Coordinates of C-alpha atoms in Angstrom, one line a residue:
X1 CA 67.7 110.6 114.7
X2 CA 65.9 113.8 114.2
X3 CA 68.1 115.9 115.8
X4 CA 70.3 114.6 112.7
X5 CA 67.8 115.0 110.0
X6 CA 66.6 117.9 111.1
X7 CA 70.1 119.5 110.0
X8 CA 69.5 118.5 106.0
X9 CA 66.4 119.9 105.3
X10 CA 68.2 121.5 102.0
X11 CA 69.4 118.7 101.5
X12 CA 65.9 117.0 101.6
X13 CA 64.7 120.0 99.2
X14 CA 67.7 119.5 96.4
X15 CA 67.0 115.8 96.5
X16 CA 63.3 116.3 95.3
X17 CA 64.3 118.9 92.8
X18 CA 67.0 116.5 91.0
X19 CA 66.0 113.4 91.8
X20 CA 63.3 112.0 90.1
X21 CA 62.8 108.4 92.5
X22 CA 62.8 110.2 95.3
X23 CA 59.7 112.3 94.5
X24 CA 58.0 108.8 92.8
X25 CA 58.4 107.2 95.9
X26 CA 55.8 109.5 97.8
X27 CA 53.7 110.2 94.8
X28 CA 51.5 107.3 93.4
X29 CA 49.2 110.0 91.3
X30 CA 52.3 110.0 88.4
X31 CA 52.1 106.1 88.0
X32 CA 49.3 104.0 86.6
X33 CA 46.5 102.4 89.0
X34 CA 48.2 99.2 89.2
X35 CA 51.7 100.1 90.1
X36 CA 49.8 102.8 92.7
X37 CA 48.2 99.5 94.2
X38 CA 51.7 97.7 93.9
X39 CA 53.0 100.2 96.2
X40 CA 50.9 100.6 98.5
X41 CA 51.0 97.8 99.4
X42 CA 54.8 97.5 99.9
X43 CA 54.5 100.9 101.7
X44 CA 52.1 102.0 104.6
X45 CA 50.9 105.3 104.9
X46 CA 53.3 106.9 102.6
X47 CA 52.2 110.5 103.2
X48 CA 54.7 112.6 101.1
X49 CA 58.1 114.5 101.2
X50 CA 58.6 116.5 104.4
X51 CA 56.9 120.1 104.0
X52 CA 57.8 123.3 105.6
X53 CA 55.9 122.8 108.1
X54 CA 57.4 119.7 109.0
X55 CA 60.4 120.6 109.5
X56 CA 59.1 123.4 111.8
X57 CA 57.2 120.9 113.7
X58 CA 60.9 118.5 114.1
X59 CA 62.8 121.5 115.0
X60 CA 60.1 121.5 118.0
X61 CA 59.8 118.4 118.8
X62 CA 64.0 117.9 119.0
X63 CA 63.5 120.9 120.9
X64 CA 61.3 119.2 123.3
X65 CA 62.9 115.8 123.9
X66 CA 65.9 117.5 124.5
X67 CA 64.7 118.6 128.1
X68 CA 63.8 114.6 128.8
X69 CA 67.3 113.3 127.6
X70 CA 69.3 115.7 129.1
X71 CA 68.0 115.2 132.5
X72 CA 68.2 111.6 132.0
X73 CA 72.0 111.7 131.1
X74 CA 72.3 113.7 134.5
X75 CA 70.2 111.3 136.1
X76 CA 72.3 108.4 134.6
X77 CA 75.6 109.4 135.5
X78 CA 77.9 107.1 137.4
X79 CA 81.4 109.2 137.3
X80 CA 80.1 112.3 139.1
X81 CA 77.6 113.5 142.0
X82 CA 73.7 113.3 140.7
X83 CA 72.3 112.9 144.5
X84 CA 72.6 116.7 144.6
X85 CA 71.5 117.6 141.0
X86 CA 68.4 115.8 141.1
X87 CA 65.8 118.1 143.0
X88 CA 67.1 121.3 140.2
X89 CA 66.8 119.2 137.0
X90 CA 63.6 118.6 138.7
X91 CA 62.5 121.7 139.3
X92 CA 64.1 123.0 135.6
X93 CA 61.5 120.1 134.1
X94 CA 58.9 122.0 135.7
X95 CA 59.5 125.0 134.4
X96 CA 60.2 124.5 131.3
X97 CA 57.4 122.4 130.5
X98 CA 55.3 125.5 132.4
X99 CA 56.8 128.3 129.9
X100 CA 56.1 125.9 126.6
X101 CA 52.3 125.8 128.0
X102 CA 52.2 129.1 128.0
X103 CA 53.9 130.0 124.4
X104 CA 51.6 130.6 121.4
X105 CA 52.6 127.3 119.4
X106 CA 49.8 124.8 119.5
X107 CA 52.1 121.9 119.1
X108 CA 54.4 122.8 121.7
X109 CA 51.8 123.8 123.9
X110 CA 49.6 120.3 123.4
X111 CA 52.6 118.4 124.5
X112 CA 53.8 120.3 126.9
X113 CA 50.1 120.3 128.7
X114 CA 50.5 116.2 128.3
X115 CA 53.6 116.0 129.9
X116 CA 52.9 118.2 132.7
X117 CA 50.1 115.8 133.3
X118 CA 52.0 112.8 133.4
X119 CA 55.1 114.9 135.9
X120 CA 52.1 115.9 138.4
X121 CA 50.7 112.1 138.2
X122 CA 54.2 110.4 139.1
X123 CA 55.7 113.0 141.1
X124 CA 52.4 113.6 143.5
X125 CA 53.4 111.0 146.3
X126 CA 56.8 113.0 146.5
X127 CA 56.8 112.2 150.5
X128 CA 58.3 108.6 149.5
X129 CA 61.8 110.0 148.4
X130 CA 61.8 113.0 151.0
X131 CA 64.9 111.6 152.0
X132 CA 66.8 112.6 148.6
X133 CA 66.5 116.1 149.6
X134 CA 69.0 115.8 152.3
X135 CA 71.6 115.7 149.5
X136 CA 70.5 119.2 148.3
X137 CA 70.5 120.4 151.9
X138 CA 73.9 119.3 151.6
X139 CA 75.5 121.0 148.4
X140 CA 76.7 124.7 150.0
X141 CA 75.4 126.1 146.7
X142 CA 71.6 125.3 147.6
X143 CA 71.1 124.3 150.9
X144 CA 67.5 124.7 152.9
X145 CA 66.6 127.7 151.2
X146 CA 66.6 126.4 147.6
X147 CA 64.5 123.2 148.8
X148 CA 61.9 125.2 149.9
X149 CA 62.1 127.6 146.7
X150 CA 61.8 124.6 144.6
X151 CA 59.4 122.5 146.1
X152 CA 57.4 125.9 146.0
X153 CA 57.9 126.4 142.2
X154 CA 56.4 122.8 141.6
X155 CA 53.5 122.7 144.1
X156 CA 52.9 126.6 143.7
X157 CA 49.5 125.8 144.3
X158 CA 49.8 124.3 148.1
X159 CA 52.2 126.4 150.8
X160 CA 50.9 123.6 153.6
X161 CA 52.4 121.0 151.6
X162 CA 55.6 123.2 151.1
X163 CA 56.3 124.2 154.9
X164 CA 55.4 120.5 156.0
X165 CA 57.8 119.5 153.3
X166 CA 60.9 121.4 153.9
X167 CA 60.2 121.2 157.9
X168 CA 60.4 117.7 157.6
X169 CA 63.6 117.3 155.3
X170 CA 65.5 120.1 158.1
X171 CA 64.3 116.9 161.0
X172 CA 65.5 114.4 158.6
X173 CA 69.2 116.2 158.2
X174 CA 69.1 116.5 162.5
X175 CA 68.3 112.8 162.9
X176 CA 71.2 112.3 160.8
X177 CA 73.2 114.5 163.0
X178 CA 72.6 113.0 166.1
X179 CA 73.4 109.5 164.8
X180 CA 76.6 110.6 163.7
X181 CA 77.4 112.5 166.2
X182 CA 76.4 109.9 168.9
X183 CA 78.5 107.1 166.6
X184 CA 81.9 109.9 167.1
X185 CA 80.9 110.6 170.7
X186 CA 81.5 107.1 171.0
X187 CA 85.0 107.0 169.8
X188 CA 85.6 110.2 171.3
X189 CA 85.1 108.6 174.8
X190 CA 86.9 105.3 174.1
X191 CA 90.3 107.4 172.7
X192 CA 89.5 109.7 175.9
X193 CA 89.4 106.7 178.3
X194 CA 92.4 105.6 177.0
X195 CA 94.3 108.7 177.8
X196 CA 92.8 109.6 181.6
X197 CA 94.2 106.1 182.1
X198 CA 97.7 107.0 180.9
X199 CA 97.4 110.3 182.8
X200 CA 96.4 108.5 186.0
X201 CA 99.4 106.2 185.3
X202 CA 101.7 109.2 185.5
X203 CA 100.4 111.1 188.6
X204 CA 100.6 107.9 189.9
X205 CA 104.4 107.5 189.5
X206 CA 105.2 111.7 189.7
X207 CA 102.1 113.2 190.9
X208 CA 102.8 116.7 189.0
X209 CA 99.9 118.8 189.8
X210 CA 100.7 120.8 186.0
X211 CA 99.6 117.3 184.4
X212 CA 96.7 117.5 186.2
X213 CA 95.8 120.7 185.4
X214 CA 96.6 120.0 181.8
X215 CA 94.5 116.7 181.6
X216 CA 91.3 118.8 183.4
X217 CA 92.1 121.6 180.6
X218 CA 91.6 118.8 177.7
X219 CA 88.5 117.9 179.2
X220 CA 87.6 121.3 179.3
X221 CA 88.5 121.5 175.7
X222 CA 86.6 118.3 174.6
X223 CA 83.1 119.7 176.6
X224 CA 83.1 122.9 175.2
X225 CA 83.4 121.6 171.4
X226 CA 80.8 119.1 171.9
X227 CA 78.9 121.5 172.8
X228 CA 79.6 123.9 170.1
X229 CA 78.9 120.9 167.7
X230 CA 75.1 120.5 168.8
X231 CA 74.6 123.8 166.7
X232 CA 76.3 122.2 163.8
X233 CA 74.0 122.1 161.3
X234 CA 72.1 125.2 162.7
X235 CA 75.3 127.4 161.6
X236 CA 75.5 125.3 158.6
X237 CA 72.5 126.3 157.3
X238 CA 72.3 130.0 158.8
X239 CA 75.9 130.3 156.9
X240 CA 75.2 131.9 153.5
X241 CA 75.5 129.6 150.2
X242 CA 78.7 129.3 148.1
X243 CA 78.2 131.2 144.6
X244 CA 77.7 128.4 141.6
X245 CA 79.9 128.0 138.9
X246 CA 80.9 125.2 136.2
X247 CA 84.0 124.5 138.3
X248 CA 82.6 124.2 141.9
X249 CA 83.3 120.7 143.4
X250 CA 81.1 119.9 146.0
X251 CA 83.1 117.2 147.3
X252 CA 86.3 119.4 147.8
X253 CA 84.4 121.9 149.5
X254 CA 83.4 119.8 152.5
X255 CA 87.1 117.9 152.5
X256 CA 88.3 121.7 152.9
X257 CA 85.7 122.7 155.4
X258 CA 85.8 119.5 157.7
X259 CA 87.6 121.0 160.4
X260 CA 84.6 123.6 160.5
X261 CA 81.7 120.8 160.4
X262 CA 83.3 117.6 161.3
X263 CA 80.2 115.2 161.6
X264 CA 78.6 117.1 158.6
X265 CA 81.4 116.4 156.4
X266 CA 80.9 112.9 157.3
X267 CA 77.1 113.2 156.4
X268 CA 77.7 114.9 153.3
X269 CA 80.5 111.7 152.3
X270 CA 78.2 109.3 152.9
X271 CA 75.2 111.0 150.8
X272 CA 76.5 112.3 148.2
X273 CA 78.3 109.0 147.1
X274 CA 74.5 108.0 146.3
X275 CA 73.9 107.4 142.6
X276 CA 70.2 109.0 141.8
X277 CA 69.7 106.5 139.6
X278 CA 71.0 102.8 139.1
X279 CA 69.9 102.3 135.5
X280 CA 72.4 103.5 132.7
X281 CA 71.0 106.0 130.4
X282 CA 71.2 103.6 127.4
X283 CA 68.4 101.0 129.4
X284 CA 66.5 104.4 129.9
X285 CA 65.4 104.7 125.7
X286 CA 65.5 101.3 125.1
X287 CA 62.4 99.9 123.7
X288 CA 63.9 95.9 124.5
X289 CA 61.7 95.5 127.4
X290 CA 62.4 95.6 131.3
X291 CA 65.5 94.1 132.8
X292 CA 63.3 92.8 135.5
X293 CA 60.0 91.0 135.4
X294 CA 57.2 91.6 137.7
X295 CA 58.2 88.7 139.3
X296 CA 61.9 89.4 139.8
X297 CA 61.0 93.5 141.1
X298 CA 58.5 91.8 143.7
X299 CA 62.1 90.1 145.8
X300 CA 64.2 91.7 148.7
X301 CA 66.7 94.1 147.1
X302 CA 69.3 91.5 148.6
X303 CA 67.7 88.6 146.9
X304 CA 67.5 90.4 143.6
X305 CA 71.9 91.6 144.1
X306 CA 72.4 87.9 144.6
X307 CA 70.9 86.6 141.7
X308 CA 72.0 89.7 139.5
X309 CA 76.1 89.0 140.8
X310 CA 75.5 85.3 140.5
X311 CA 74.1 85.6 137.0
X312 CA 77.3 87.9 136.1
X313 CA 79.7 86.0 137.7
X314 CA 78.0 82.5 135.7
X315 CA 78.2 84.6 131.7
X316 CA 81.3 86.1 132.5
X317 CA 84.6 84.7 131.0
X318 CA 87.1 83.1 133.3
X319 CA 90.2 85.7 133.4
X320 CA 92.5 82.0 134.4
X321 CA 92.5 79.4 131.7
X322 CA 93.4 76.4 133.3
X323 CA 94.6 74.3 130.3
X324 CA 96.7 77.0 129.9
X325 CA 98.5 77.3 133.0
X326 CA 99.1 73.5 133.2
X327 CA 100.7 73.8 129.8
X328 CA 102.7 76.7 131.1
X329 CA 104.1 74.3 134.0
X330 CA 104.7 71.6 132.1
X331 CA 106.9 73.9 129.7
X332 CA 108.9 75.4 133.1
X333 CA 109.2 72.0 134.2
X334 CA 110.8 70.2 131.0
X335 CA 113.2 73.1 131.2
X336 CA 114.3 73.2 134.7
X337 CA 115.1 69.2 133.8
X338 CA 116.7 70.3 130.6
X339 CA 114.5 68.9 128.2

């Protein structure tokens, strides 16, 4: 609403040069004492016409909230990436509230001091959602490096906490690794099974030492790139970043470079489909109250889908009317009889 109004402050000024209600609505000093009563008590703290200065201090304040509800659209998102995005609007928070702090403007400067107060407050026990970084490691654009320039940005004042931080989000992307990598090894060695068995089959019947010597060069094959792969993530994140742009899709990079990092790829599928957020950015500025109680938020996240689906599924409309379709057979059958 005030990035609207904002826009028609000339408007504002013609209308209290040429319209005379406009100007007796704010100013009760024109009317007699008991119509001065009479509205004041229909009206509550009627201060006056916006000033110059009002509109300065609008312009500012749009200015401000714009940061919040930007990020939160990004956060909201449910037809693109945000797992990757969150950790820079994050860190773009940061600094922008930082730089307002530190402009001349009182205003700006008194909420952009209580704000950074209430960032610090909620985002202190940052070693609950480590695991969210592993999406960043896993944009090319960002990687390791700008986890570790971020976190040091926000926590400028702590190096410890930034080594121990960005150490431990490196671990978490190898744990995933291995799991991965010991889920494909296990396929590997079924598919593998499968074909010694064949092979044996043949020498069996032919005994054609080439086979053999083809079979032991496929094994050969299979070791060595197994082996290669334990350094996987190493050359992943030793390889430089991709430059950013507007147009760079994250998801077509790793579908292109899956034949280079195989079980990252797979990672990087998995992780990036997570949504940042799960509330849409309209429940985010509503003032109706919370969607769930204290009661309802203190259940197993599977208790709380079942009763969410259940309680869809019972207000939803049924897409098959069944008086419907029994007047639709009873039409089909009177025909087929020739009625």
């Amino acid at each position: 609403m005030l990035d609207t109004a904002e826009k028609f402050e000339i408007a504002f000024e013609r209308l209290g040069d040429e319209e005379q209600k406009f100007i007796e609505y704010f100013d009760c000093y024109e009317l007699n004492q008991d119509a001065c009563e009479a509205k004041k008590s229909k009206v509550n703290k009627v201060i006056g016409p916006p000033m110059n200065m009002d509109w300065i201090n609008v312009r500012n304040f749009v200015k401000f909230l714009k940061i919040f509800y930007n990020v939160t659209l990004k956060f909201s998102g449910s037809s693109y990436i945000t797992s990757n995005a969150f950790f820079r609007e994050l860190a773009t928070l940061h600094v922008s509230l930082t730089t307002m702090m530190n402009k001349g403007d009182y205003h700006m400067a008194s909420m952009a001091i209580y704000m950074r107060d209430k960032f610090n407050k909620y985002w202190e026990n940052i070693d609950n959602i480590w695991s969210l970084f592993v999406a960043i490691l896993l944009d090319p654009r960002y990687k390791l490096k700008y986890v570790s320039f971020g976190l040091a940005t926000i926590y400028e004042s702590d190096p410890s906490f930034v080594k121990r931080m960005t150490e431990k989000i490196e671990d978490m992307l190898h744990l995933l690794y291995k799991q991965y990598a010991h889920s494909n090894l296990e396929h590997i060695s079924k598919d593998k099974d499968s074909i010694q068995d064949y092979i044996f089959i043949q020498l069996d019947g032919e005994d054609d030492p080439n086979e053999l010597l083809e079979s032991q060069f496929a094994k050969h094959l299979e070791e060595e790139q197994c082996a290669e792969s334990k350094s996987e993530v190493t050359r992943y994140l030793l390889d430089g970043c991709e430059k950013s742009s507007k147009d760079f899709d994250v998801l077509k990079w790793w579908k292109s470079s899956s034949s280079k990092y195989p079980i990252l790829s797979k990672i990087a599928k998995d992780v990036l489909a997570i949504l940042v957020s799960t509330i849409a950015s309209e429940s985010s500025f509503s003032t109706s109250g919370r969607v769930i109680d204290a009661f309802r938020s203190s259940l197993s996240p599977k208790m709380m889908e079942a009763l969410i689906c259940t309680q869809d599924w019972l207000r939803a409309t049924p897409r098959i009317d069944l008086c419907v379709i029994m007047e639709d057979i009873e039409k089909f059958e009177n025909f087929e009889e020739g009625k």
